[in-house]
Coordinates of C-alpha atoms in Angstrom, one line a residue:
X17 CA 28.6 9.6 1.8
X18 CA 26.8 13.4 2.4
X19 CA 24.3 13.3 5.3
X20 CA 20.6 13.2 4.9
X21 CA 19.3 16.6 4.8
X22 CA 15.5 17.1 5.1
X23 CA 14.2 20.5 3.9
X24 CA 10.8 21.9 3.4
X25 CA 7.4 19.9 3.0
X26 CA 6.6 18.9 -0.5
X27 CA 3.3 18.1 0.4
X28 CA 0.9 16.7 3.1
X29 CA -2.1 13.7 2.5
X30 CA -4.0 11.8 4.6
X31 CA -1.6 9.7 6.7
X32 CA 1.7 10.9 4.9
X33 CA 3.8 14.2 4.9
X34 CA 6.6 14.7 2.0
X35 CA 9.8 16.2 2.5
X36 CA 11.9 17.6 0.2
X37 CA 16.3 16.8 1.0
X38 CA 19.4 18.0 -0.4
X39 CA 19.4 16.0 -2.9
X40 CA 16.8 16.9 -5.7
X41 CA 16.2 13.4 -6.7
X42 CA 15.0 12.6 -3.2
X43 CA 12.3 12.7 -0.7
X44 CA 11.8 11.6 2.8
X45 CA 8.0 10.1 4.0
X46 CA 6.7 10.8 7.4
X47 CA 4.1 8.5 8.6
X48 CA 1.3 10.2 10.5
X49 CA -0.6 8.7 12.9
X50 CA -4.1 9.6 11.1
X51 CA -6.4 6.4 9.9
X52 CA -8.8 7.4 7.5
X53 CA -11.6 5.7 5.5
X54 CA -14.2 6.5 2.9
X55 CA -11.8 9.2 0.9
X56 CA -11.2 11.0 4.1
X57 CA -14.3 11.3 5.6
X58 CA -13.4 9.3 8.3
X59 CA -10.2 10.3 9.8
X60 CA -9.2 9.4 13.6
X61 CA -5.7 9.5 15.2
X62 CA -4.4 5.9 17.1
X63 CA -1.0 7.2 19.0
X64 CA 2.0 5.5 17.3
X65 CA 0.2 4.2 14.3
X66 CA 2.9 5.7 11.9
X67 CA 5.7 4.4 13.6
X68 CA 3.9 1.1 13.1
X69 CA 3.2 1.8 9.5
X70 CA 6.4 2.8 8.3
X71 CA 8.2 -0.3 10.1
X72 CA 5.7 -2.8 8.6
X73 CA 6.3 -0.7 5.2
X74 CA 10.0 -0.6 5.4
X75 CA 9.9 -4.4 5.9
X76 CA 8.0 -5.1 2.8
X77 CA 10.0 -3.3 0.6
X78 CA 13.1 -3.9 1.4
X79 CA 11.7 -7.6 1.3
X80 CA 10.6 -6.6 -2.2
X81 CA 13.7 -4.7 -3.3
X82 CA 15.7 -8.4 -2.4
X83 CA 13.7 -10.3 -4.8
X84 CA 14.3 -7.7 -7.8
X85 CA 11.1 -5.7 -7.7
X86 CA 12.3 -2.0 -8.6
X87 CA 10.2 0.3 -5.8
X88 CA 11.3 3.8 -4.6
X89 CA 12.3 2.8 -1.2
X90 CA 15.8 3.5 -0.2
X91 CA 16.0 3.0 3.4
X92 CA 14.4 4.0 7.3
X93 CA 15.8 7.1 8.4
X94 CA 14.2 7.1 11.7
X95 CA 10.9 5.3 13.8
X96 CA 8.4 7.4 11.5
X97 CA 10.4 8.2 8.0
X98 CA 12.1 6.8 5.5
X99 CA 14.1 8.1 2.4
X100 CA 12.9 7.2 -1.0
X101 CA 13.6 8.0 -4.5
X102 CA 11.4 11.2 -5.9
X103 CA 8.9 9.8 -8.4
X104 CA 6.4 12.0 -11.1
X105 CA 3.3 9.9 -9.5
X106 CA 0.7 8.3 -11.8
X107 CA -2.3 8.8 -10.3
X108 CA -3.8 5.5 -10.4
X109 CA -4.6 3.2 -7.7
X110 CA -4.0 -0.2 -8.9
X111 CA -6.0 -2.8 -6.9
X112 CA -5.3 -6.8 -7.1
X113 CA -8.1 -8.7 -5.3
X114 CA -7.4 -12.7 -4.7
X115 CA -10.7 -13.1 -2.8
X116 CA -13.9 -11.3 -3.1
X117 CA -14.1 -8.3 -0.6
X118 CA -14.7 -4.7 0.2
X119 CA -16.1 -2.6 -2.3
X120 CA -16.2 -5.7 -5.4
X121 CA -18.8 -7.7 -3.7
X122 CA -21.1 -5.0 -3.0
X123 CA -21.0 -3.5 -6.1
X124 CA -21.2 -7.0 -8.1
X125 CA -24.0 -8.2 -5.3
X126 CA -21.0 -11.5 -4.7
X127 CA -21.0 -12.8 -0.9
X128 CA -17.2 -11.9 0.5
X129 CA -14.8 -14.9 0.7
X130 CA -15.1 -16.2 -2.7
X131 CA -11.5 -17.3 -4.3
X132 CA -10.6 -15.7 -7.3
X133 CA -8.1 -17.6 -10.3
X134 CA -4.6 -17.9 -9.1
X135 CA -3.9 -14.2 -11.3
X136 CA -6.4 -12.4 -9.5
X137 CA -8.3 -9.4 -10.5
X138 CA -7.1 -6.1 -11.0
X139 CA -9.2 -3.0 -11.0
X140 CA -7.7 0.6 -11.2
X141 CA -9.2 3.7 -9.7
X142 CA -8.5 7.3 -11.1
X143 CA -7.1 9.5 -8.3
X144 CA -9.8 12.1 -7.7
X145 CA -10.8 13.5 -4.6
X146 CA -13.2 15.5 -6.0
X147 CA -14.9 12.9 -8.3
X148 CA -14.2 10.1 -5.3
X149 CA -11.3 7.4 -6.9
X150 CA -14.3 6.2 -9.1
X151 CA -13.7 2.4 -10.5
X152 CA -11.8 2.9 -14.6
X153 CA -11.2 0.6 -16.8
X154 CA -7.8 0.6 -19.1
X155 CA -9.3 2.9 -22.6
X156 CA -10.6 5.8 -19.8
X157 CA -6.9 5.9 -18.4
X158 CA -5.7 6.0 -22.1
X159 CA -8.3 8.6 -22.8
X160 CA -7.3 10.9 -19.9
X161 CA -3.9 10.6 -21.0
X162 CA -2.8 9.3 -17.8
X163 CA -0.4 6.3 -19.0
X164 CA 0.2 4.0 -22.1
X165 CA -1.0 0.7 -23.4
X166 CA 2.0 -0.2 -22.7
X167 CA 2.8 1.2 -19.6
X168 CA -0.3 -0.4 -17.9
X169 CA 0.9 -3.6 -19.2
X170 CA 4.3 -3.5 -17.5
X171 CA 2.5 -2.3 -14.3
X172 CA 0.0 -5.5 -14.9
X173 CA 3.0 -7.7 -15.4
X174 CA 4.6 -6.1 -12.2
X175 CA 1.6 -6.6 -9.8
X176 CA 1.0 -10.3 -10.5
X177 CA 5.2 -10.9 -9.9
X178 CA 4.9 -9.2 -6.4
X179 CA 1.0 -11.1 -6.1
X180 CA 2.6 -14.5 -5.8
X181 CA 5.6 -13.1 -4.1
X182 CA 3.5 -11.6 -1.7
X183 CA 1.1 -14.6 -1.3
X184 CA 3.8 -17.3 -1.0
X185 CA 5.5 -14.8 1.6
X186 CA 2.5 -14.1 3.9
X187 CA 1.1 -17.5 3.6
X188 CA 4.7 -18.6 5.5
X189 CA 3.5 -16.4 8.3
X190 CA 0.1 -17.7 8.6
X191 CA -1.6 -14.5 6.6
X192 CA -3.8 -14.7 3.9
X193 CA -3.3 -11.9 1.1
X194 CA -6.9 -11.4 0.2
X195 CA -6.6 -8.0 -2.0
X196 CA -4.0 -4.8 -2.3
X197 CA -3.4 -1.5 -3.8
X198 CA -0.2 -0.3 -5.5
X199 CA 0.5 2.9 -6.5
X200 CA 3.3 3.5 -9.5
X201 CA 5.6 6.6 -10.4
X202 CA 8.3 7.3 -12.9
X203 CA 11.5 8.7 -12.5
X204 CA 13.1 11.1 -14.5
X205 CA 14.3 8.4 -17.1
X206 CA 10.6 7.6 -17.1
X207 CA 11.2 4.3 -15.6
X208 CA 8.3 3.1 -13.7
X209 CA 8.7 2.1 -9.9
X210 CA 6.6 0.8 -7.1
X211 CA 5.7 3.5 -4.9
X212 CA 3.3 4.6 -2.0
X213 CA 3.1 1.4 0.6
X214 CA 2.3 -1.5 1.6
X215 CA 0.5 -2.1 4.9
X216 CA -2.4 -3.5 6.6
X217 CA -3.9 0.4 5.2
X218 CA -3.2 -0.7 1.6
X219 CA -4.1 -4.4 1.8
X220 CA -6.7 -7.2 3.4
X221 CA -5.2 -9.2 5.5
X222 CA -6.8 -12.3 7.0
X223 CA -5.5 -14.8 9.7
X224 CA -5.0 -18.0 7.8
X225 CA -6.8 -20.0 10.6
X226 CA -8.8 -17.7 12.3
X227 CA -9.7 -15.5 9.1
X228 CA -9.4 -12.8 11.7
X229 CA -9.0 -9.4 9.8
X230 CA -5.5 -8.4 10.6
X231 CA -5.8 -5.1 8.6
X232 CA -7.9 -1.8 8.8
X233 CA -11.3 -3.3 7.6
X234 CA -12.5 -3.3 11.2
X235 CA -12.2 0.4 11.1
X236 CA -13.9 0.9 8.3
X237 CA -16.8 -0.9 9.3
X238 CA -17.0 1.0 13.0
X239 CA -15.9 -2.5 14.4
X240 CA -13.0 -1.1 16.3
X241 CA -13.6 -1.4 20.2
X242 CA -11.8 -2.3 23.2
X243 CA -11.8 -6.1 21.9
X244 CA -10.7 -5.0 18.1
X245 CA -8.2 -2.4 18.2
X246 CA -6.5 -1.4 15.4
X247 CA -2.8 -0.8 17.3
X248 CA -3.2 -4.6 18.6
X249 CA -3.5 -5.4 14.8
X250 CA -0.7 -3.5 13.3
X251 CA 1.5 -5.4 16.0
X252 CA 0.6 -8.2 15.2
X253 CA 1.2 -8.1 11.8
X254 CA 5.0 -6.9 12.7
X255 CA 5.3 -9.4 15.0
X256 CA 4.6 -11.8 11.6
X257 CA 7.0 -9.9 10.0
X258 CA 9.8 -9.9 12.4
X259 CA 9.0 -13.7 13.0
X260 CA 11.8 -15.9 11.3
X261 CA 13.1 -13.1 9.3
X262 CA 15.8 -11.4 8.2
X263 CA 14.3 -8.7 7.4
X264 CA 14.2 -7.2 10.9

């Protein structure tokens, strides 16, 4: 099997730097150690976040992968990247919420913590820096010939498999799956794949007892201090992971 070969940057976001390889249908992801909020306007570094992030991210695909859930993830490379299949991104954020949080109860005026039907809610977001990820709904996707009727009813059907997956799974280590965002690409069959992440920078996280946040919310909300710090969190959500698992 030929070696792993990374070659020249693809492109550099937020938190993540893309690499092209040797093989053209391949990329590797670095994870930085940047934390940002509000589209980038907030934007801090925390020393060994990405090696955190792309542990906790490895875990949950290849969790994801075992239980037949087609993503782009192939495997870790190293303590900060990881190869994954190259993807023509839709750029859509898909976003599942299970309880009322974040940006859905201020903009519908509903008090956070409210429990949503067993299928959840899902919102999608147009990728725009310039215009801000405003809020969509399915017919302005259509209309910006982003994706198909029936391509965003695969995707639907996709995200509410991995929601109870992911519920079911996190609830056995004592974590609450309040909401999440998925991100989808296609390859060049034009299959669609789950791509991106998932981490506690994609997804609310809540301690099942506690309902301690165990994601980056506390960041968001200029909570983080010496007694809430975001590297203590990320940890603890590995050490969740790794807990009882074979996933390791």
């Amino acid at each position: 099997m030929n070696s792993v070969i990374k070659k020249n940057l693809l492109i550099e976001g937020k938190t993540k730097k893309i690499y092209c390889t040797n093989n053209p249908f391949e990329i590797i992801i670095h994870y930085k150690d940047n934390l940002t909020s509000l589209n980038g306007k907030k934007n801090e570094i925390y020393q060994d976040k990405g090696i955190l992030n792309n542990e906790i991210n490895t875990h949950i695909f290849q969790f994801l992968n075992s239980c037949g859930i087609n993503t782009h993830f192939i495997k870790r490379i190293n303590n900060r990247e990881q190869l994954c299949m190259k993807l023509k991104m839709i750029p859509l954020e898909f976003v599942l919420r299970n309880i009322v949080s974040g940006s859905m109860a201020q903009r519908l005026g509903i008090e956070e913590g409210i429990k949503i039907n067993k299928n959840g809610i899902i919102e999608i977001f147009y990728k725009n820096d310039q215009l801000q990820d405003p809020l969509i709904n399915d017919h302005h996707a259509i209309f910006l010939d982003i994706i198909s009727y029936e391509e965003l009813n695969y995707i639907y059907s996709i995200m509410k498999k991995i929601n109870n997956i992911l519920k079911q799974y996190f609830l056995s280590k004592n974590i609450i799956l309040v909401d999440f965002k998925l991100e989808f690409g296609k390859n060049t069959n034009n299959e669609i794949s789950l791509a991106d992440e998932i981490s506690p920078e994609t997804c609310r996280f809540w301690d099942k007892i506690t309902m301690k946040k165990l994601d980056k919310d506390p960041f968001r909300k200029n909570l983080t201090t010496k007694h809430i710090d975001i590297i203590d969190v990320y940890m603890e959500i590995l050490k969740r992971l790794h807990h009882n698992s074979s996933y390791q």
